[in-house]
Amino acid sequence: MASTQAAQVLVASNRGPVSYQVAEDGSLHARRGGGGLVSGLSAIGPDAGALWVCSSLSDGDREAVRRGVGEPGVRMLDIPADVHADAYNGVANSVLWFVHHMLYQTPLEPSFDAEFRAQWESYEAYNRAFASALAEEAADGATAVIQDYHLTLVPGMLRALRPDLRIGHFSHTPWAPPDYFRVLPDDIAAAILHGMLGADRLGFLTHRWADAFRACCEAFVDGGVGGTRIGVHGLGADADFLRQRSHEPDVTERLASLRTEIGASPDGTPRRTIVRVDRTELSKNIVRGLHAYRHLLATRPEWRDRVTHVAFAYPSRQDLAVYRDYTAEVQRVAAQINDDYGTSAWTPVILHVEDDFARSLAAYRLADVALVNPIRDGMNLVAKEVPVVSDEGCALVLSREAGAYEELAEDAITVNPYDITQTAEALHTALSMPPGERAERAKRLAAAATALPPARWFLDQLNELEA
Ligand code: F6P
């Protein structure tokens, strides 16, 4: 049943637009996040009757829900910490993320045992909590757009509760091809596909991921995708926001300190920079990126002392041991390169691991080369943002396995992310590109990267659902 202030447009995602921390004096502090959905929702305006349903993720969030503290337009669900841990860490991030990004070392993993079955029950309970909240809050005939692999069962559950709604789901990840998707236990693979097919329309970032989903349905569901429509919306960078934000004083300040850190070549010119900015995420391929840089220094000695690899690898999913180990490996390989090649005047790799958005933008501004080499990635917005922000225009070394490849391949230098030799050669080509060509390519990359800004990306999905 719709409540009195029923919502016309509902968004559901695991991570919401705000998070809370309890300070030492017991007061609650709110932190607001950014991203495509935040811009999308602001584009429909404050009077559109929109509601964002999200999960509490931390003790601070749960405390906020219990104290009744909240933001207008946001309903944070009080999911018990153990249920959330099983659903988010156990199923979504350790299984579904691994399947869609094809991250398993299959001789040893995955193993679907009794512990996994218990986690799956939590995933179902967590999805049910979202479906119930959406069903409670939605106005008659409202539109609900559900986000990502955390919430694959919600469309089907919500459809059963509220057949009057228009239901969309959007995947921000790749989708696994059938031969990989079938590592999931049969009943769970079926539950996920049937859950998703409860939606009227499913959105994906690229044709490749949409085709993979369709292929999974054809392989594992009688009648394939049936009446569910499938669309592609390639989320782009937010040019206006980025251009303005990257010229604010805190960014300019960080630009100056980064320049000092990078320093000058023996001939007095500023050192060239290869920039990467990522979450420390298994799929981002940071370790092979470092090996490729090392191979460049080994095989092209002319670059020694003349180039710096600025690598920002920000903490992510640190509850999972495999992410902690990967973070340690990134730090170990970077330190090894500095030990082997560094001098008193030159640090070959500048690695920063504390998240600092202003410093990321500063690095974007001074990038000569952007390195984006994921082994598999839904889109990769960094590939789209650096060409927009870079002061002189950067060359882009881009993995053919990133979603962004579909739109940016023509003006990027593209690589097989597993091929370290080829990636090193691509870095050399990018560093050697004449400034005129680099600027021209960056201009075209920026145009392609901003073709579908976040607000339009979101509105297009709503329009399609309401059509
Ligand atoms: O699509 C993947 C995604 O959920 C993105 O929306 C987000 O940027 C990223 O993963 C971060 O994930 P988390 O919320 O687990 O930190």
Tab-separated table of N, CA, C and O and ligand atoms in Angstrom, residues 14-15 57 88 93 97 101 148-150 171-173 205 279 281 316-317 378, ligand 1:
chain	number	residue	atom	x	y	z
A	14	ASN	N	22.623	-0.112	-2.705
A	14	ASN	CA	23.262	-0.486	-1.438
A	14	ASN	C	23.825	0.750	-0.753
A	14	ASN	O	23.501	1.058	0.379
A	15	ARG	N	24.695	1.474	-1.453
A	15	ARG	CA	25.316	2.671	-0.881
A	15	ARG	C	24.460	3.878	-1.225
A	15	ARG	O	24.163	4.111	-2.393
A	57	LEU	N	25.253	1.130	6.294
A	57	LEU	CA	26.471	0.370	5.994
A	57	LEU	C	27.400	0.278	7.193
A	57	LEU	O	28.285	-0.567	7.222
A	88	TYR	N	26.543	-8.302	1.490
A	88	TYR	CA	27.451	-7.393	0.769
A	88	TYR	C	28.826	-8.024	0.565
A	88	TYR	O	29.300	-8.157	-0.564
A	93	ASN	N	30.001	-9.032	-3.059
A	93	ASN	CA	31.384	-8.695	-3.418
A	93	ASN	C	32.301	-9.906	-3.591
A	93	ASN	O	33.265	-9.833	-4.348
A	97	TRP	N	30.399	-10.128	-7.734
A	97	TRP	CA	31.445	-9.256	-8.318
A	97	TRP	C	32.509	-10.114	-9.000
A	97	TRP	O	32.957	-9.810	-10.112
A	101	HIS	N	33.234	-10.037	-13.019
A	101	HIS	CA	34.572	-9.563	-13.420
A	101	HIS	C	35.524	-10.724	-13.721
A	101	HIS	O	36.693	-10.490	-14.020
A	148	ASP	N	22.239	-2.277	-9.534
A	148	ASP	CA	23.421	-3.113	-9.350
A	148	ASP	C	23.219	-4.527	-8.815
A	148	ASP	O	22.136	-4.939	-8.430
A	149	TYR	N	24.366	-5.218	-8.735
A	149	TYR	CA	24.422	-6.644	-8.408
A	149	TYR	C	24.053	-6.944	-6.958
A	149	TYR	O	23.835	-8.110	-6.621
A	150	HIS	N	24.036	-5.921	-6.113
A	150	HIS	CA	23.621	-6.171	-4.728
A	150	HIS	C	22.126	-6.495	-4.677
A	150	HIS	O	21.678	-7.162	-3.755
A	171	SER	N	22.664	-2.157	-14.192
A	171	SER	CA	23.900	-2.836	-13.772
A	171	SER	C	25.097	-1.928	-14.030
A	171	SER	O	25.331	-1.518	-15.171
A	172	HIS	N	25.857	-1.648	-12.984
A	172	HIS	CA	27.054	-0.799	-13.123
A	172	HIS	C	28.316	-1.631	-13.341
A	172	HIS	O	29.407	-1.083	-13.434
A	173	THR	N	28.144	-2.934	-13.411
A	173	THR	CA	29.283	-3.839	-13.605
A	173	THR	C	29.194	-4.455	-15.003
A	173	THR	O	28.183	-4.300	-15.683
A	205	LEU	N	25.742	-0.749	-19.117
A	205	LEU	CA	26.632	0.338	-19.526
A	205	LEU	C	27.110	0.210	-20.971
A	205	LEU	O	27.457	1.208	-21.599
A	279	ARG	N	40.206	2.836	-7.146
A	279	ARG	CA	40.061	2.128	-5.893
A	279	ARG	C	41.051	0.960	-5.952
A	279	ARG	O	41.345	0.468	-7.052
A	281	GLU	N	41.276	-2.138	-6.244
A	281	GLU	CA	40.251	-3.101	-6.623
A	281	GLU	C	40.936	-4.151	-7.504
A	281	GLU	O	41.685	-3.805	-8.415
A	316	SER	N	39.592	0.111	-0.579
A	316	SER	CA	38.278	-0.372	-0.960
A	316	SER	C	38.063	-1.760	-0.373
A	316	SER	O	38.994	-2.570	-0.327
A	317	ARG	N	36.873	-2.027	0.111
A	317	ARG	CA	36.456	-3.374	0.539
A	317	ARG	C	37.487	-4.059	1.441
A	317	ARG	O	37.810	-5.231	1.257
A	378	GLY	N	33.026	-2.354	-15.691
A	378	GLY	CA	31.727	-1.985	-16.260
A	378	GLY	C	31.865	-0.826	-17.232
A	378	GLY	O	31.411	-0.884	-18.374
B	1	F6P	O1	29.386	-0.968	-9.989
B	1	F6P	C1	30.129	-1.110	-9.042
B	1	F6P	C2	30.039	-0.232	-7.815
B	1	F6P	O2	28.988	-0.563	-6.975
B	1	F6P	C3	29.973	1.245	-8.171
B	1	F6P	O3	28.677	1.750	-8.227
B	1	F6P	C4	30.862	1.858	-7.140
B	1	F6P	O4	31.589	2.920	-7.663
B	1	F6P	C5	31.810	0.772	-6.756
B	1	F6P	O5	31.248	-0.438	-7.132
B	1	F6P	C6	32.203	0.868	-5.308
B	1	F6P	O6	31.660	-0.099	-4.557
B	1	F6P	P1	31.445	-0.093	-3.008
B	1	F6P	O7	30.122	0.545	-2.748
B	1	F6P	O8	31.497	-1.533	-2.669
B	1	F6P	O9	32.563	0.689	-2.402
